[in-house]
XYZ file of C-alpha atoms in Angstrom:
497
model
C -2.248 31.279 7.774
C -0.364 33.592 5.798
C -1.404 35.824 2.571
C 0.711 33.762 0.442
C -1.194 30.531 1.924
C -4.562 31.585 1.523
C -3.458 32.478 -2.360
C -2.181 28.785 -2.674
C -5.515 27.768 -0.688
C -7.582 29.275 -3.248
C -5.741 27.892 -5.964
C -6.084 24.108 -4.940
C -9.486 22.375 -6.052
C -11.049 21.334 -2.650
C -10.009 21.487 0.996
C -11.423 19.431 4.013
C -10.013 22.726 6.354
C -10.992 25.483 4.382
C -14.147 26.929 3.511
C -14.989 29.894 1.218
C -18.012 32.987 2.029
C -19.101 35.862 -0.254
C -20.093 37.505 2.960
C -19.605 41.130 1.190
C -22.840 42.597 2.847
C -23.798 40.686 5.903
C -22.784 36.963 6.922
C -24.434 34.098 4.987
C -26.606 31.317 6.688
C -24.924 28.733 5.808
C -21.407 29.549 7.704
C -23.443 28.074 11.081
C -23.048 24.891 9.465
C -19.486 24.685 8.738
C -18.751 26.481 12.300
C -20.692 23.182 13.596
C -18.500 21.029 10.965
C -15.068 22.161 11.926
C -15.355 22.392 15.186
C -17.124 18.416 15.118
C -14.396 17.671 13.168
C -10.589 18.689 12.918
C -11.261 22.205 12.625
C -10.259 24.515 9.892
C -10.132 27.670 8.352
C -13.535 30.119 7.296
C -12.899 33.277 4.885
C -15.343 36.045 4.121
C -14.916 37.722 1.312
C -13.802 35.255 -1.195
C -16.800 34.664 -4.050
C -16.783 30.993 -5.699
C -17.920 30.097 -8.893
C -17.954 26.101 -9.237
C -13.946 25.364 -9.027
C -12.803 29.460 -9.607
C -12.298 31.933 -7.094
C -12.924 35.468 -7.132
C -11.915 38.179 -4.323
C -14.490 40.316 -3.752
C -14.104 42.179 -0.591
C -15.902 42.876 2.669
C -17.213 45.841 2.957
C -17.945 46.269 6.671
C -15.307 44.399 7.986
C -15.907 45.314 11.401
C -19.415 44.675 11.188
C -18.949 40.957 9.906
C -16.227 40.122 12.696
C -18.361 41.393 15.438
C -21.453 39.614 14.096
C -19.176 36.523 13.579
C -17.749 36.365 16.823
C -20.106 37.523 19.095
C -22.810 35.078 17.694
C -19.940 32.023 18.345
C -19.479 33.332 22.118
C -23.158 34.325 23.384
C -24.576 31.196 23.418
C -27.627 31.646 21.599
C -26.933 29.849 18.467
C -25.319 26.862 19.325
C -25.141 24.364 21.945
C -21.694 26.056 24.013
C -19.712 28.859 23.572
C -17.410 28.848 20.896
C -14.462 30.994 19.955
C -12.554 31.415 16.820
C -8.796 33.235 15.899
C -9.181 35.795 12.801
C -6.557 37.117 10.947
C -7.080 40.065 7.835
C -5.669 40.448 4.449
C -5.809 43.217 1.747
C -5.594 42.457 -1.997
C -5.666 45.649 -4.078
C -7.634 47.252 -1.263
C -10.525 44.720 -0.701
C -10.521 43.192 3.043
C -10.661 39.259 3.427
C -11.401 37.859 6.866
C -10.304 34.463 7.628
C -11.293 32.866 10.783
C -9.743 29.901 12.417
C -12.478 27.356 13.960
C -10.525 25.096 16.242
C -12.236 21.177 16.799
C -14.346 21.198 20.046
C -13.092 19.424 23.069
C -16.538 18.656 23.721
C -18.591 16.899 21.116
C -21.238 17.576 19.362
C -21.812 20.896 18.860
C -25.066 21.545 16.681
C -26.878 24.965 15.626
C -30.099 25.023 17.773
C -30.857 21.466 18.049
C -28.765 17.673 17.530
C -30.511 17.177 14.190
C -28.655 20.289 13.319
C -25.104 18.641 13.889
C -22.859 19.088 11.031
C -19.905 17.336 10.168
C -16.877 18.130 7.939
C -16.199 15.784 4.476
C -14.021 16.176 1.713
C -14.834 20.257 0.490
C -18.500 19.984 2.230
C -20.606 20.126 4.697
C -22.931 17.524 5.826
C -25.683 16.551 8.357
C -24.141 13.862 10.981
C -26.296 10.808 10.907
C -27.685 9.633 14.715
C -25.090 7.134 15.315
C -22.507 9.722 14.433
C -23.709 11.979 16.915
C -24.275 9.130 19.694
C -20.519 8.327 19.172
C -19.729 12.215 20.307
C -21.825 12.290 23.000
C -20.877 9.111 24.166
C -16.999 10.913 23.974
C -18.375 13.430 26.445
C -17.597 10.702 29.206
C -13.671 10.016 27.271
C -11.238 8.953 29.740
C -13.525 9.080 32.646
C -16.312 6.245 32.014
C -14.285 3.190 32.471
C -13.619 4.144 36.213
C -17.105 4.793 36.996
C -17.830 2.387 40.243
C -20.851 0.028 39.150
C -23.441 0.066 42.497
C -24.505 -3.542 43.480
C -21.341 -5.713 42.271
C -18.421 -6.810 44.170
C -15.480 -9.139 43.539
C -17.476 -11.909 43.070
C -19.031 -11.100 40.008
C -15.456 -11.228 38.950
C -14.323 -14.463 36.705
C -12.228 -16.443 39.553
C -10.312 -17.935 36.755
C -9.558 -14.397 34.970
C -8.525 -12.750 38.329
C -6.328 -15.658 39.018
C -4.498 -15.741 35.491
C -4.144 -11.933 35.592
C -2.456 -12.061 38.954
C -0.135 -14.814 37.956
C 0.459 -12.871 34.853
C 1.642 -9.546 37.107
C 3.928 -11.876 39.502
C 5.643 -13.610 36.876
C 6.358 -10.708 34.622
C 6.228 -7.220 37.140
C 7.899 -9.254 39.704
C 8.291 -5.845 41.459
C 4.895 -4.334 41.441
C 3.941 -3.028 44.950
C 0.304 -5.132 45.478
C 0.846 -8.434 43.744
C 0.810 -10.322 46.812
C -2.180 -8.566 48.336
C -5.168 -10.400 49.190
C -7.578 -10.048 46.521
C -10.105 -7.608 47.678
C -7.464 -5.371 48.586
C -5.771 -6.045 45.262
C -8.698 -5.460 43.245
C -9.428 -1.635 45.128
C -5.541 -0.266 44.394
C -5.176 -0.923 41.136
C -8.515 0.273 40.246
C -10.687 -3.122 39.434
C -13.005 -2.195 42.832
C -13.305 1.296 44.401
C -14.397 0.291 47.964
C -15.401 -3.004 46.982
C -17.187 -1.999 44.426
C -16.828 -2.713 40.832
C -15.703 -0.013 38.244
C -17.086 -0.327 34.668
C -13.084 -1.331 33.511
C -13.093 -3.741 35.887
C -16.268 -5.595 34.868
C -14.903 -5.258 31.311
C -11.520 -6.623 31.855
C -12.451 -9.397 34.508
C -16.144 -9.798 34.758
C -18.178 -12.926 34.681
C -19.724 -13.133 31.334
C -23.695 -12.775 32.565
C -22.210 -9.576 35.025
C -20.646 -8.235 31.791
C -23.228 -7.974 29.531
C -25.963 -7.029 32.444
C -24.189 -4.020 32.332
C -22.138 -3.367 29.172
C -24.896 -5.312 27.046
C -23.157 -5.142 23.616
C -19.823 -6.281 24.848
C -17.920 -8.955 22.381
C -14.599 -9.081 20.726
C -14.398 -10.525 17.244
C -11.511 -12.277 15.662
C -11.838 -14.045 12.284
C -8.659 -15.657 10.087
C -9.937 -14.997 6.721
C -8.576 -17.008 3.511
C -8.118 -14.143 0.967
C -6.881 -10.867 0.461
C -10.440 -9.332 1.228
C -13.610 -10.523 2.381
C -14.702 -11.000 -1.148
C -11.852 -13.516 -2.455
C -12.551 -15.579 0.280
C -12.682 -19.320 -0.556
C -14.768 -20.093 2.764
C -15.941 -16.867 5.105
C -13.442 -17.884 7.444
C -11.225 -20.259 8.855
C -11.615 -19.442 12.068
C -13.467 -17.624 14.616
C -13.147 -17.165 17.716
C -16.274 -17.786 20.370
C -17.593 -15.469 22.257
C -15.070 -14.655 25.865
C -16.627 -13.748 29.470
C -14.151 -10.376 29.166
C -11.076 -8.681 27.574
C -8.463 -10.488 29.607
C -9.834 -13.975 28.273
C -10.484 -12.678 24.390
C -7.071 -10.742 24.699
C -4.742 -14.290 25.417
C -6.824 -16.551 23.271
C -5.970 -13.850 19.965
C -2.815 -13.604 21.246
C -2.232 -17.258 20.925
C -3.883 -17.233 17.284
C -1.768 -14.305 16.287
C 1.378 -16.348 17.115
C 0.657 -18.487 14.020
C 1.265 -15.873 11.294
C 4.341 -14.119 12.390
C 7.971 -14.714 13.487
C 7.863 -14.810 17.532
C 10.911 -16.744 18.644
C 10.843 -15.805 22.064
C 8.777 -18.338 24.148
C 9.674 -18.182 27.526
C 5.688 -19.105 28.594
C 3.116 -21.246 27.024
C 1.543 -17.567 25.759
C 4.946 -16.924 23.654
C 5.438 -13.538 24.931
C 7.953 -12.259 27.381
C 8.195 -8.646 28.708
C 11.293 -7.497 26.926
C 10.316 -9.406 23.611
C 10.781 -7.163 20.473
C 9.654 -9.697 17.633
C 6.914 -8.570 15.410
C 4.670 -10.314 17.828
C 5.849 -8.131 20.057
C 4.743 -4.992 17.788
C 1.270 -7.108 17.082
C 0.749 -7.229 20.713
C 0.931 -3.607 21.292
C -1.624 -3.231 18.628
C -3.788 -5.981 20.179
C -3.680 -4.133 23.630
C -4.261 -0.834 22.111
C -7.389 -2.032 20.539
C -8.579 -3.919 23.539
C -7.846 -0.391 25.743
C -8.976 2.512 23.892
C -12.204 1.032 22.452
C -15.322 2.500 22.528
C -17.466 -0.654 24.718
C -20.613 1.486 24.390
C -20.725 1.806 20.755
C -23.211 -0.603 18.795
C -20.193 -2.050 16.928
C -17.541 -4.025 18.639
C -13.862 -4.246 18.151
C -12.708 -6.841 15.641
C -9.459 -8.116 14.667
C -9.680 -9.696 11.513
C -6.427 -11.742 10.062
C -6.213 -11.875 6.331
C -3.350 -13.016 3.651
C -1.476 -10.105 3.227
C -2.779 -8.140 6.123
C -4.094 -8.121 10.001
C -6.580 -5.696 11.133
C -7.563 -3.895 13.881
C -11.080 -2.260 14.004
C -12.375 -0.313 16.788
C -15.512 1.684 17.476
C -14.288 5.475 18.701
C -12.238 7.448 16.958
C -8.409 8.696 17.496
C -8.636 12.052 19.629
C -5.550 13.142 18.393
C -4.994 14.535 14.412
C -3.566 11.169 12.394
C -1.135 13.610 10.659
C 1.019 13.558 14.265
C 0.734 10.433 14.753
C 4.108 9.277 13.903
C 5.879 12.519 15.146
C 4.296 13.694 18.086
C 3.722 11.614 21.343
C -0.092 11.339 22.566
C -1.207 9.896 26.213
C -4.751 10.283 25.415
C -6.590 7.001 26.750
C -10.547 6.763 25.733
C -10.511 3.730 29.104
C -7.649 4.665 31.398
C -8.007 2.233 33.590
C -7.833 -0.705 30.884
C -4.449 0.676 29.616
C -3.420 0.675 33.497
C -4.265 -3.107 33.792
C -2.579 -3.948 31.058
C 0.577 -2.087 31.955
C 1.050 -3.591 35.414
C 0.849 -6.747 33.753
C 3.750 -5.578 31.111
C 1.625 -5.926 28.328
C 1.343 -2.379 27.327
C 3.864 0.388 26.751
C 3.885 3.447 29.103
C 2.212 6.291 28.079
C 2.265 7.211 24.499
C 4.540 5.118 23.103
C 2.616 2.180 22.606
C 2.787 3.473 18.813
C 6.309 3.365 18.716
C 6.223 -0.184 19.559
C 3.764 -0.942 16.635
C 5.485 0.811 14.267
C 8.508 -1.938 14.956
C 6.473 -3.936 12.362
C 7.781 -1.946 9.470
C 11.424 -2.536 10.027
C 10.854 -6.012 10.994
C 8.418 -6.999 8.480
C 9.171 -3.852 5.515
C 5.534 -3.748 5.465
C 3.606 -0.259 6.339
C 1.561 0.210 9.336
C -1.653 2.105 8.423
C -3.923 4.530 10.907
C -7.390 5.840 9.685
C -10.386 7.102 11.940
C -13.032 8.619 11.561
C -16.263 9.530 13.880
C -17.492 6.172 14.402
C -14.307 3.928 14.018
C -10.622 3.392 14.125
C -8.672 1.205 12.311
C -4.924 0.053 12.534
C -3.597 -1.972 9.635
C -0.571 -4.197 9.533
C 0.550 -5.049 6.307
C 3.013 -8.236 5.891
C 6.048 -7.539 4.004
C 5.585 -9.431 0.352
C 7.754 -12.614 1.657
C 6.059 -12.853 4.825
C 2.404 -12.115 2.910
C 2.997 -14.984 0.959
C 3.538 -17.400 3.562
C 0.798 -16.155 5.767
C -1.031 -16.410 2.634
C -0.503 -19.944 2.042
C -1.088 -20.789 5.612
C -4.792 -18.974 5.610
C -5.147 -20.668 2.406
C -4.332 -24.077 3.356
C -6.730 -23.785 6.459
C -9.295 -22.930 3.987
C -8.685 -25.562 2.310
C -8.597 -28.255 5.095
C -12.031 -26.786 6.162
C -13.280 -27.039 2.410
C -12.322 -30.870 2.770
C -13.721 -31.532 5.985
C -17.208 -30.032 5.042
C -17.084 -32.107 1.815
C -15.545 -35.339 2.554
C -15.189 -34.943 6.499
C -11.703 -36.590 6.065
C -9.284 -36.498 8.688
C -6.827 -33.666 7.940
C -3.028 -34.932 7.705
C -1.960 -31.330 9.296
C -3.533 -31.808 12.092
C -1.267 -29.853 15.177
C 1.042 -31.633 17.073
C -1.051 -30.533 20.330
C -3.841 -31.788 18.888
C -2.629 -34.822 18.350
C -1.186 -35.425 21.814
C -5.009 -34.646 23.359
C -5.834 -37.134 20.741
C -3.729 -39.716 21.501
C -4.146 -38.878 25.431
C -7.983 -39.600 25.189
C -8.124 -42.331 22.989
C -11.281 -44.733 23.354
C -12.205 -43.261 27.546
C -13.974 -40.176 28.973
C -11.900 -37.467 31.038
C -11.797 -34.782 33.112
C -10.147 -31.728 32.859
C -7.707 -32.602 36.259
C -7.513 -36.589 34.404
C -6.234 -35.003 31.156
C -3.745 -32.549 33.541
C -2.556 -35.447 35.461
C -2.128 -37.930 31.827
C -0.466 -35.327 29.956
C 2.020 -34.310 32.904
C 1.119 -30.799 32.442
C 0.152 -28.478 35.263
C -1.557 -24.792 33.164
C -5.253 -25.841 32.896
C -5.444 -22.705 30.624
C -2.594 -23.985 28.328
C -4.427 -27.389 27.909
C -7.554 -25.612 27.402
C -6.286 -22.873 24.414
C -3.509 -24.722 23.257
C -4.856 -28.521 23.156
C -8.805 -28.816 24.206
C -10.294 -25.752 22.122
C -8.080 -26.626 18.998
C -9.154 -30.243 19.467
C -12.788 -29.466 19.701
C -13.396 -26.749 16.564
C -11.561 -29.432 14.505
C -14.109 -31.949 15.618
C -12.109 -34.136 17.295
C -12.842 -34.049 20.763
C -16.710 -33.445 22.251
C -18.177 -32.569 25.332
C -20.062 -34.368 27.345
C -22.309 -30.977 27.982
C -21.852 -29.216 24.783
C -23.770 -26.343 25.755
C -22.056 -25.717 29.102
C -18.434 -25.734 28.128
C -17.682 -24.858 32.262
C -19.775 -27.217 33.814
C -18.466 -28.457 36.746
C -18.836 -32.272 35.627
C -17.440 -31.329 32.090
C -15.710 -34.488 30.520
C -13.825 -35.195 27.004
C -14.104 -37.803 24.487
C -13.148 -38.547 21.018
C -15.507 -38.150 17.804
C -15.498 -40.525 15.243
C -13.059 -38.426 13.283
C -11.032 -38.470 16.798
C -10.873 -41.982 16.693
C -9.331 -42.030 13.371
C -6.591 -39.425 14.055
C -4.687 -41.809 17.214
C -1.967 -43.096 16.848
């Protein structure tokens, strides 16, 4: 910082990076809280020797200036008054002979760091310090582990507590789009141990997340869930109907991550559909950029936290909330490239499966959305959270608008008059009309509808079928039982044709 900075410093109103000390005799009490503030947060900038009277600033001098830097600095490096060592980069200025010392407090790499105690953590808002509240300082502690907890090998699992189904889809996924990757043929125990599912036959804690049965899962990530919601409004509040839509609960990532993929399909332009999933490996529509975003969120998020990521899809905008926070400044974001993975063993499953760009320029990728769609991409994160926001463009908003809005308005109907809806999909309808008035299986409905992706009949056709009401099953509450069979409701009945 130069002399002619800190003068335009001290002529601005408030500064989230720059803090302001008498300190002309000895060094105030207070300065151990911003030290703890800064270095919790994005760092910044403490000067001795500046005096400030509500919004005015006065330069008053040091008077021992060698006194208050070795006081400063030695107390930051000892040890005794806070958690680790600290260190700090001063620089010193004369105006009309009085000294100023400024100090630079860089962000810790290791979070939190507290004066004395945790209940003494201190965390950097607007011009001030404050106390960070419990879950703030759980989220920093929990950070302590970034980038090294997903790979952790869980004692007492295997591949069997994987979900056969996952494993098998993910697989197919790899030889059908990385046709060239080195272990796709493998069998899969020794599949699972190279690209880091197993360790020895073990389970790692990315693993379990990705692929995991759903009781193996939540034994040992307890609060795991993905949300996504398709909300008919502009907020939460001009909602005609909470939502539209919501999807149920998935054993892991890999099974929440293709059923929002599939949802997201319905409110953008995505003309490239190779697959039933809509996505190819070299596709560049704004699904394309969506999907980066979706595996980004799925990847970097904070599984620990007690929030959960949740993608919520709204008129004019989709969002992408995560629990942990960016580790990088947002102010580089679009300038600089970052490689800086909270799970990096997540982002490695996705990648071998193309669905995720190599390192660091996944945000490239998302930021295709503007040019496609002229609508801004928005990054903010704090302690707790991150959230990436794609705003449609105002044609596109309008349409995805009227979409959401006409959902809403089908599921008004339903719940009033539970009349058949006239919109009802085109895949729906072929289940439909495929079931009529008998009970099937899952390998019946295969073998009737001449298709051979279980999984496709089961997002695409089944799942559809059923939240609309038109399909049941014959064990409600065990949607994988092995004798699972599908009929029509009454409001079925009246939608074949």
């Amino acid at each position: 910082m130069t002399k002619e900075e800190l003068l335009q410093k001290l002529s601005e109103i408030e500064w989230d990076d720059f803090e302001c000390k008498r300190a002309q005799e000895k060094l105030p009490e207070d300065v151990w809280s911003t030290v703890s503030a800064f270095s919790n947060t994005s760092g910044g900038w403490i000067v001795f020797g500046v005096k400030q009277q509500g919004k005015l600033f006065e330069i008053n001098g040091v008077n021992n200036g060698e006194k208050t830097e070795s006081d400063f600095l030695n107390t930051l490096r000892n040890g005794q008054k806070f958690n680790l060592r600290l260190t700090a980069k001063g620089k010193k200025y004369l105006f009309d002979g009085k000294l100023v010392l400024a100090f630079f407090v860089p962000s810790s790499i290791v979070k939190p760091i507290y004066v004395g105690n945790s209940i003494n953590t201190y965390i950097r808002t607007g011009s001030g310090d404050r106390r960070a509240t419990e879950t703030e300082v759980m989220a920093m502690m929990r950070d302590q582990a970034f980038g090294s907890k997903s790979e952790q090998v869980v004692e007492g699992t295997s591949i069997n507590d994987l979900n056969k189904s996952s494993l098998e889809t993910y697989r197919n996924h790899i030889r059908n789009d990385n046709p060239s990757f080195p272990y796709k043929d493998l069998p899969d125990e020794q599949f699972c141990d190279k690209v880091g599912i197993s360790k020895d036959g073990r389970l790692t804690i990315g693993g379990i997340l990705m692929l995991g049965q759903r009781d193996v899962v939540q034994r040992h990530i307890s609060n795991f869930w993905i949300d996504y919601l398709e909300i008919p409004g502009k907020s939460l509040a001009d909602a005609q109907v909470r939502y539209t839509y919501r999807m149920q609960e998935q054993d892991n990532i890999w099974e929440s991550y293709q059923i929002i993929l599939q949802r997201l399909r319905n409110f953008v332009d995505a003309p490239y559909q190779a697959r039933p999933d809509g996505v190819g490996a070299e596709d560049e529509s704004q699904l394309y950029a969506l999907r980066e975003g979706l595996t980004n969120c799925c990847a970097h998020a904070d599984y620990f936290s007690p929030m959960h990521p949740t993608i919520r899809v709204f008129a004019d905008h989709i969002e992408l909330q995560n629990p942990g926070r960016f580790m990088f400044p947002l102010s580089e974001l679009r300038t600089q490239i970052h490689s800086i993975p909270r799970n990096p063993n997540l982002i490695k499953f996705f990648r071998y499966a193309k669905l995720g760009e190599n390192a660091g320029y996944g945000i490239d990728k998302m930021l295709i959305w503007e040019k496609l769609t002229k609508g801004k991409v928005e990054f903010a994160s704090d302690l707790i959270c991150s959230t990436v926001t794609y705003w449609f463009g105002e044609q596109h908003s309008g349409q995805a608008g009227d979409q959401v809005s006409d959902q809403a308005g089908d599921q008004v109907s339903d719940q009033a008059g539970d009349q058949v809806s006239d919109q009802a999909g085109d895949q729906v309808q072929k289940v439909v009309n495929c079931i009529r008035d008998n009970v099937y299986t899952m390998n019946v409905l295969l073998k009737k509808l001449g298709i051979s992706s279980r999984r496709y009949v089961r997002i695409n056709m089944l799942n559809p079928a059923i939240e609309g009401g038109y399909v049941l099953r014959a064990y409600p509450d065990k949607p994988n039982h092995p004798d699972q069979r599908y009929y029509l409701s009454e409001k079925g009945l009246k939608l074949v044709k």
